[in-house]
mmCIF file of C-alpha atoms in Angstrom:
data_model
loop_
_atom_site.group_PDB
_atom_site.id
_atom_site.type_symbol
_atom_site.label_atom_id
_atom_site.label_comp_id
_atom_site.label_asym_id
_atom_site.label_seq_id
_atom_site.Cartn_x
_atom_site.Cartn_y
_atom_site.Cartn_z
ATOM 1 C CA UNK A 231 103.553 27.772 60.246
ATOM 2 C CA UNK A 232 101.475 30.770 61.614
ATOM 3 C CA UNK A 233 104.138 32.386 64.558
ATOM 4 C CA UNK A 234 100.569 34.518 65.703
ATOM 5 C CA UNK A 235 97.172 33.132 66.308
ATOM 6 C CA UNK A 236 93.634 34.787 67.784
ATOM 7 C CA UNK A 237 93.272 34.569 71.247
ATOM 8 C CA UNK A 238 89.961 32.800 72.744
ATOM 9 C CA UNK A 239 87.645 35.381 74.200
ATOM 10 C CA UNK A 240 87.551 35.212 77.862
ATOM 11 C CA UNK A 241 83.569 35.357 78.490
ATOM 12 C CA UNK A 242 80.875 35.139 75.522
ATOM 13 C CA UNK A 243 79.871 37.833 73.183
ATOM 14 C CA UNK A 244 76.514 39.030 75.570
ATOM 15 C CA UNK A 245 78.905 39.649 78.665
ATOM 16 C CA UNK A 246 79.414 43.545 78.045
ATOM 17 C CA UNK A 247 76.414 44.201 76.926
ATOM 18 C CA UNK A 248 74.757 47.062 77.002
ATOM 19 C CA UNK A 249 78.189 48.897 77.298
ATOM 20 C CA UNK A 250 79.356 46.582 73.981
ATOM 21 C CA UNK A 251 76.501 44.741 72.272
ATOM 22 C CA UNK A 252 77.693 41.087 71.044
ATOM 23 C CA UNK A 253 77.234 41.708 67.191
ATOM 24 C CA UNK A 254 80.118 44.814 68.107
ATOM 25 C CA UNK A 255 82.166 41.860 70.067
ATOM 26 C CA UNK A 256 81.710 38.965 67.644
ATOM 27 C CA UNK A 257 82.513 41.394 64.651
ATOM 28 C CA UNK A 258 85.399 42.988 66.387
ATOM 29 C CA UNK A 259 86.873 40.047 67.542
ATOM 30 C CA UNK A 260 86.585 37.586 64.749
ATOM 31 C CA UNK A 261 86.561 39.635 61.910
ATOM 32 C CA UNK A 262 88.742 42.537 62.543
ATOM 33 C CA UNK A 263 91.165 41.778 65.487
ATOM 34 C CA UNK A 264 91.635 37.839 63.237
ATOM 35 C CA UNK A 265 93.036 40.472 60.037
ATOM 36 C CA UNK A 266 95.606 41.520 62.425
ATOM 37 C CA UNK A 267 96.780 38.474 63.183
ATOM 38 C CA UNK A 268 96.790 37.120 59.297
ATOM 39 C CA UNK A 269 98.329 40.659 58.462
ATOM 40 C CA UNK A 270 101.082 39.446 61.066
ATOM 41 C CA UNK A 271 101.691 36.334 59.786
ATOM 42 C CA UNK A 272 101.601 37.349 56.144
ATOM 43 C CA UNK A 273 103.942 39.489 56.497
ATOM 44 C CA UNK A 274 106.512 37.393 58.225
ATOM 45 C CA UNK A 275 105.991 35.062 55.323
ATOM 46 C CA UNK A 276 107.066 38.000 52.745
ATOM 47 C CA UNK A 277 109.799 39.161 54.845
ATOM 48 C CA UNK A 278 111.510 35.811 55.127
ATOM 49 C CA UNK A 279 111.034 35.316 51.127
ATOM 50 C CA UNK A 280 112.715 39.063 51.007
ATOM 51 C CA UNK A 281 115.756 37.343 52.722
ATOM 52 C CA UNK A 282 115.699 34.195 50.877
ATOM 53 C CA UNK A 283 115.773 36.046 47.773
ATOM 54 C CA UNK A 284 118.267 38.960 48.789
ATOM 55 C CA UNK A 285 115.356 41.110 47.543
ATOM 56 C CA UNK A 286 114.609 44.447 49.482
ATOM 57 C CA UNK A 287 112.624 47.352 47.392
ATOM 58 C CA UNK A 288 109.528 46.308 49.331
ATOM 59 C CA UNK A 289 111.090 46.561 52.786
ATOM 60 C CA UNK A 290 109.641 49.926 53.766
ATOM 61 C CA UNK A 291 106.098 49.026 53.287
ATOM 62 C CA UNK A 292 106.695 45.485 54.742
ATOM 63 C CA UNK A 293 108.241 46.754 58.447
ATOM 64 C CA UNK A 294 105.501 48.833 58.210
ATOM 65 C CA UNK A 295 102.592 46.352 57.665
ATOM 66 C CA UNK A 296 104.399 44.384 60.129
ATOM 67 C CA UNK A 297 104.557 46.595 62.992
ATOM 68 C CA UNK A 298 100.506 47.949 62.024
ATOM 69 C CA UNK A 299 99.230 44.564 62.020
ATOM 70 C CA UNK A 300 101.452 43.052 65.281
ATOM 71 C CA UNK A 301 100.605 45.987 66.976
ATOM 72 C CA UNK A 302 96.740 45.511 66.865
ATOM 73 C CA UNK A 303 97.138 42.096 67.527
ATOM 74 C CA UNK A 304 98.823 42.716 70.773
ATOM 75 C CA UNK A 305 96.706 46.011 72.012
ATOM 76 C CA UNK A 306 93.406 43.980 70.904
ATOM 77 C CA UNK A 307 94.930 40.759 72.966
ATOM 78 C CA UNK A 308 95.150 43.311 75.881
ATOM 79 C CA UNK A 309 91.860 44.540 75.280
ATOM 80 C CA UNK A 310 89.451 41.773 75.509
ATOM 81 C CA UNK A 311 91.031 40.825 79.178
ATOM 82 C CA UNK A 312 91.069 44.663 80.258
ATOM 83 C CA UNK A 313 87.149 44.200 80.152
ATOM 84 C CA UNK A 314 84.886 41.817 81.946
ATOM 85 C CA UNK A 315 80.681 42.376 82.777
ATOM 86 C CA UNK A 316 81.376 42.432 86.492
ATOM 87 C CA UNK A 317 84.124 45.570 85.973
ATOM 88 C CA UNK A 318 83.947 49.248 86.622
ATOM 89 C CA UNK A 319 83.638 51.609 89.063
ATOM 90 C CA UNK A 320 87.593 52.632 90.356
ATOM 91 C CA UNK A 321 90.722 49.857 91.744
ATOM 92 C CA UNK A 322 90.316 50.078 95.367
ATOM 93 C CA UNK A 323 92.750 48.762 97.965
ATOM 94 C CA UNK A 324 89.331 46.952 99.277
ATOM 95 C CA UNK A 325 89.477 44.447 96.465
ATOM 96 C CA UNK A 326 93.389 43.839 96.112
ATOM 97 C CA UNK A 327 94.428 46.279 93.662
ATOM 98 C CA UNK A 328 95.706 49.102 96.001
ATOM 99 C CA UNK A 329 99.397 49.055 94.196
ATOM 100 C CA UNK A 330 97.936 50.383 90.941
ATOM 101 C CA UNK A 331 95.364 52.585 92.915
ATOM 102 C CA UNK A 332 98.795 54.207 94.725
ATOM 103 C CA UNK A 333 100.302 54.347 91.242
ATOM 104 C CA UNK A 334 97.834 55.982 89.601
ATOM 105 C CA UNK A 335 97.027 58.539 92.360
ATOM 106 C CA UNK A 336 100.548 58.806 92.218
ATOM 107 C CA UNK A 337 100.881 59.315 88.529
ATOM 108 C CA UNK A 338 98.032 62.122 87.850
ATOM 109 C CA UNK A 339 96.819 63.373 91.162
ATOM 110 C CA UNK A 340 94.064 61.398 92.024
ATOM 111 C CA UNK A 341 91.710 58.710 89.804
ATOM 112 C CA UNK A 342 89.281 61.172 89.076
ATOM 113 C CA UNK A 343 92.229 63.385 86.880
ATOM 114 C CA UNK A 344 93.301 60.313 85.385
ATOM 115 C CA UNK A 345 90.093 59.277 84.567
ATOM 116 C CA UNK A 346 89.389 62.797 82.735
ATOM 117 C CA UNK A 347 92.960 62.168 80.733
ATOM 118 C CA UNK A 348 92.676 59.251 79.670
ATOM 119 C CA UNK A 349 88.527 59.550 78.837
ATOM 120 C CA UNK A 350 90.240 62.815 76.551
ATOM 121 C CA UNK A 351 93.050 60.749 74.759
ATOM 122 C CA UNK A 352 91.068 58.029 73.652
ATOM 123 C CA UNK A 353 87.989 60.262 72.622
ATOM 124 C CA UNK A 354 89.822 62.993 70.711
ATOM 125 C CA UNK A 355 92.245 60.801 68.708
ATOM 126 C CA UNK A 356 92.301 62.002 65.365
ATOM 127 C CA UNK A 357 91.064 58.783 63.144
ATOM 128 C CA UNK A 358 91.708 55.077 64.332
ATOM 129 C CA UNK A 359 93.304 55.354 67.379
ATOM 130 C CA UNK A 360 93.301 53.949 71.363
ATOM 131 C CA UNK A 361 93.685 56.156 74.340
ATOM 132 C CA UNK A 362 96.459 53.577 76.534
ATOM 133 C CA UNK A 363 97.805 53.643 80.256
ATOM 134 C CA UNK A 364 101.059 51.965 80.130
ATOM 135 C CA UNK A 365 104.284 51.455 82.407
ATOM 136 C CA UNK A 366 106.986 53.799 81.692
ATOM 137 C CA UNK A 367 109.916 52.012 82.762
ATOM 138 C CA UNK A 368 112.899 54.606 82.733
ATOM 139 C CA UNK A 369 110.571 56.885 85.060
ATOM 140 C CA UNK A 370 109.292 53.361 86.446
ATOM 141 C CA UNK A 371 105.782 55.980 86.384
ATOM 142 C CA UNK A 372 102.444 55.633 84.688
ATOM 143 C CA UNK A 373 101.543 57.882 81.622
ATOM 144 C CA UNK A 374 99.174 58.236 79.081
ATOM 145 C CA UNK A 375 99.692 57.486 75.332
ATOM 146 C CA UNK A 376 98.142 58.757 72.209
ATOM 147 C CA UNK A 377 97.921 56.079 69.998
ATOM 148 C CA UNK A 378 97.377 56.501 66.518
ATOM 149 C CA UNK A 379 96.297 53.298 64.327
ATOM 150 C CA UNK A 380 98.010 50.902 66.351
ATOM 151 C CA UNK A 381 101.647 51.577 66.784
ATOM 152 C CA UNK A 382 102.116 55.396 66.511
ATOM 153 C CA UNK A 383 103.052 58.085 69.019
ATOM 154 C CA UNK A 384 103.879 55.840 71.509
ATOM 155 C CA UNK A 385 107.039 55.916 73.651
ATOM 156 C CA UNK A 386 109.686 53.083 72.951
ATOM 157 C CA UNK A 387 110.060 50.566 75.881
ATOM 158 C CA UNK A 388 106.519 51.913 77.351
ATOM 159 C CA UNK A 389 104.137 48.736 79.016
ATOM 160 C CA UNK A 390 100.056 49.058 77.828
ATOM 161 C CA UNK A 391 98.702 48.059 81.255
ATOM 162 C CA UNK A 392 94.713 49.238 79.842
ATOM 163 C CA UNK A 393 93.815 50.287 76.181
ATOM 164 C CA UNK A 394 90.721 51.479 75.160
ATOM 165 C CA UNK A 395 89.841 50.854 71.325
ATOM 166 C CA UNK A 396 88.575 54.470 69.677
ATOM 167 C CA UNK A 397 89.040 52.908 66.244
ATOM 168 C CA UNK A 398 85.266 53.281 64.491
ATOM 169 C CA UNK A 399 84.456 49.381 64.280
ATOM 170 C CA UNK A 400 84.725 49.206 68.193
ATOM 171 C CA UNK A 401 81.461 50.846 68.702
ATOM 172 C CA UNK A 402 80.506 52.427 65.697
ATOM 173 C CA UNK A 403 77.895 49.677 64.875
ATOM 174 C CA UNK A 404 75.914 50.996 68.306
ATOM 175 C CA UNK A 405 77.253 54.646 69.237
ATOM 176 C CA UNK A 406 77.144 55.643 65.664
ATOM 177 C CA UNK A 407 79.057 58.750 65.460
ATOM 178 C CA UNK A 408 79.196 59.464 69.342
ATOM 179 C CA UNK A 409 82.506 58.138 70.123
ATOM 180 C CA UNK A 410 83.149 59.654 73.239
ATOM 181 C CA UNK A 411 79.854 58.417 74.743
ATOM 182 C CA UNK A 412 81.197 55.253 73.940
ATOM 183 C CA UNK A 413 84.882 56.144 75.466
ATOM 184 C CA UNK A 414 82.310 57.012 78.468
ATOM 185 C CA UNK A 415 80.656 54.166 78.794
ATOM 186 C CA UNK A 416 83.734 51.845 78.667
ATOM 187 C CA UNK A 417 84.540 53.019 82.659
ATOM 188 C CA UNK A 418 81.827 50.760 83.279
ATOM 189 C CA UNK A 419 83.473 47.215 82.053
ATOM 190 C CA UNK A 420 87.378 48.200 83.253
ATOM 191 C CA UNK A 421 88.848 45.068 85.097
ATOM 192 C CA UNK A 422 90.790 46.569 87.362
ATOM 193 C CA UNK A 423 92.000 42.852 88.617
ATOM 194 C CA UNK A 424 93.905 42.242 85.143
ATOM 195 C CA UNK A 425 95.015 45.887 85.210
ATOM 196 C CA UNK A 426 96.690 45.606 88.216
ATOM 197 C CA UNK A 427 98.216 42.238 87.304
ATOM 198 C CA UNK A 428 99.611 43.864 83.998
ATOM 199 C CA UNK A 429 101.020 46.525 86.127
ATOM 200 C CA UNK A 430 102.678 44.529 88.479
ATOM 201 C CA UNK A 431 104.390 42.472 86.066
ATOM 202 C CA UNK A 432 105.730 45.420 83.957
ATOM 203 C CA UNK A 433 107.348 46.724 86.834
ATOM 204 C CA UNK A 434 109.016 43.366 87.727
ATOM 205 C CA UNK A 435 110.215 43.293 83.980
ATOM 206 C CA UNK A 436 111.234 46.964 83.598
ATOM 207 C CA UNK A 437 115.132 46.250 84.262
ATOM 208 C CA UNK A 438 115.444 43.303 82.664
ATOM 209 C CA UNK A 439 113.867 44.679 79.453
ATOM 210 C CA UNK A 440 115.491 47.796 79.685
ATOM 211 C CA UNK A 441 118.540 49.716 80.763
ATOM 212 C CA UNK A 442 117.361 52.957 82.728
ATOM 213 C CA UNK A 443 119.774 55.863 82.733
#
């Protein structure tokens, strides 16, 4: 029995457009971000026959596969909630989100510098990558990750609170080769309401999940 299964967009493929046309969302969705999730389940499959049989040459490339494909499963489960058609702009304490305005101010100096950062790690990823804010529990801080293909240069125990995709078949389809005008255009979608609720529950979980020095 499949442990993983693809998530149910939240809104139809036409509500980002024109940031993200719905071919890019249908495609991305239910072609691309479903491989992750049979990648996942595939692999627990050959993992568990690895134990039945006491058999372990393959067990490099199979932890491997395993954290690649669970990895995009989760950062594209994040991803299609980060975004909504009625998003944008910058969290405000106006609408409700004024912890995670606070934090982020906090964090990098003001939105605008955080904006820039995080604009500059997704865009300039080298490859298949995502530019991520996450939850840094031991500093109980926000920072921004890296990330390349979906699980590298990342720090251990860190929360992603927002991703942005910078891997090709995000936007490739309509931005051609211009990925950071895509990166750009992204601002414009943010839902800052699941943001903050990502936030705020990564902080309530930080010391139950992990053991700060």
């Amino acid at each position: 029995m499949a442990i993983y299964t693809l998530p149910e967009l939240p809104y139809d493929y036409s509500a980002l457009a024109p940031v993200i046309s719905p071919e890019i969302i249908e495609l991305h969705h239910d072609k691309h971000h479903a491989t992750y999730v049979k990648g996942a389940n595939d692999t627990l499959e050959q993992l568990a026959e690895a134990r039945d049989k006491d058999q372990w040459g393959s067990i490099n490339g199979l932890e491997k596969n395993l954290a690649f494909h669970l990895s995009g499963h989760i950062l594209h489960s994040i991803y299609w909630t980060n975004m909504t058609g009625d998003g944008g702009g910058e969290p405000l304490a106006k609408d409700g989100v004024g912890e995670l305005a606070d934090a982020i101010a906090e964090g990098f100096g003001s939105f605008d510098r955080f904006k820039a950062q995080l604009t500059k790690a997704a865009g300039t990823t080298q490859g298949s990558g995502w530019g991520v804010l996450a939850y840094e529990p031991v500093s109980g801080r926000l920072v921004v990750e890296q990330v390349y293909d979906h699980q590298g240069n990342v720090g251990q125990g860190s929360v992603p609170i927002l991703v942005f995709d910078a891997w090709e078949h995000a936007f490739y389809l309509q931005y051609k080769n211009q990925k950071v005008d895509f990166i750009e255009a992204m601002w414009q979608v943010v839902n800052w309401q699941d943001v903050a609720r990502r936030y705020t529950a990564a902080k309530e979980r930080a010391h139950s999940l992990l053991l700060a020095p």
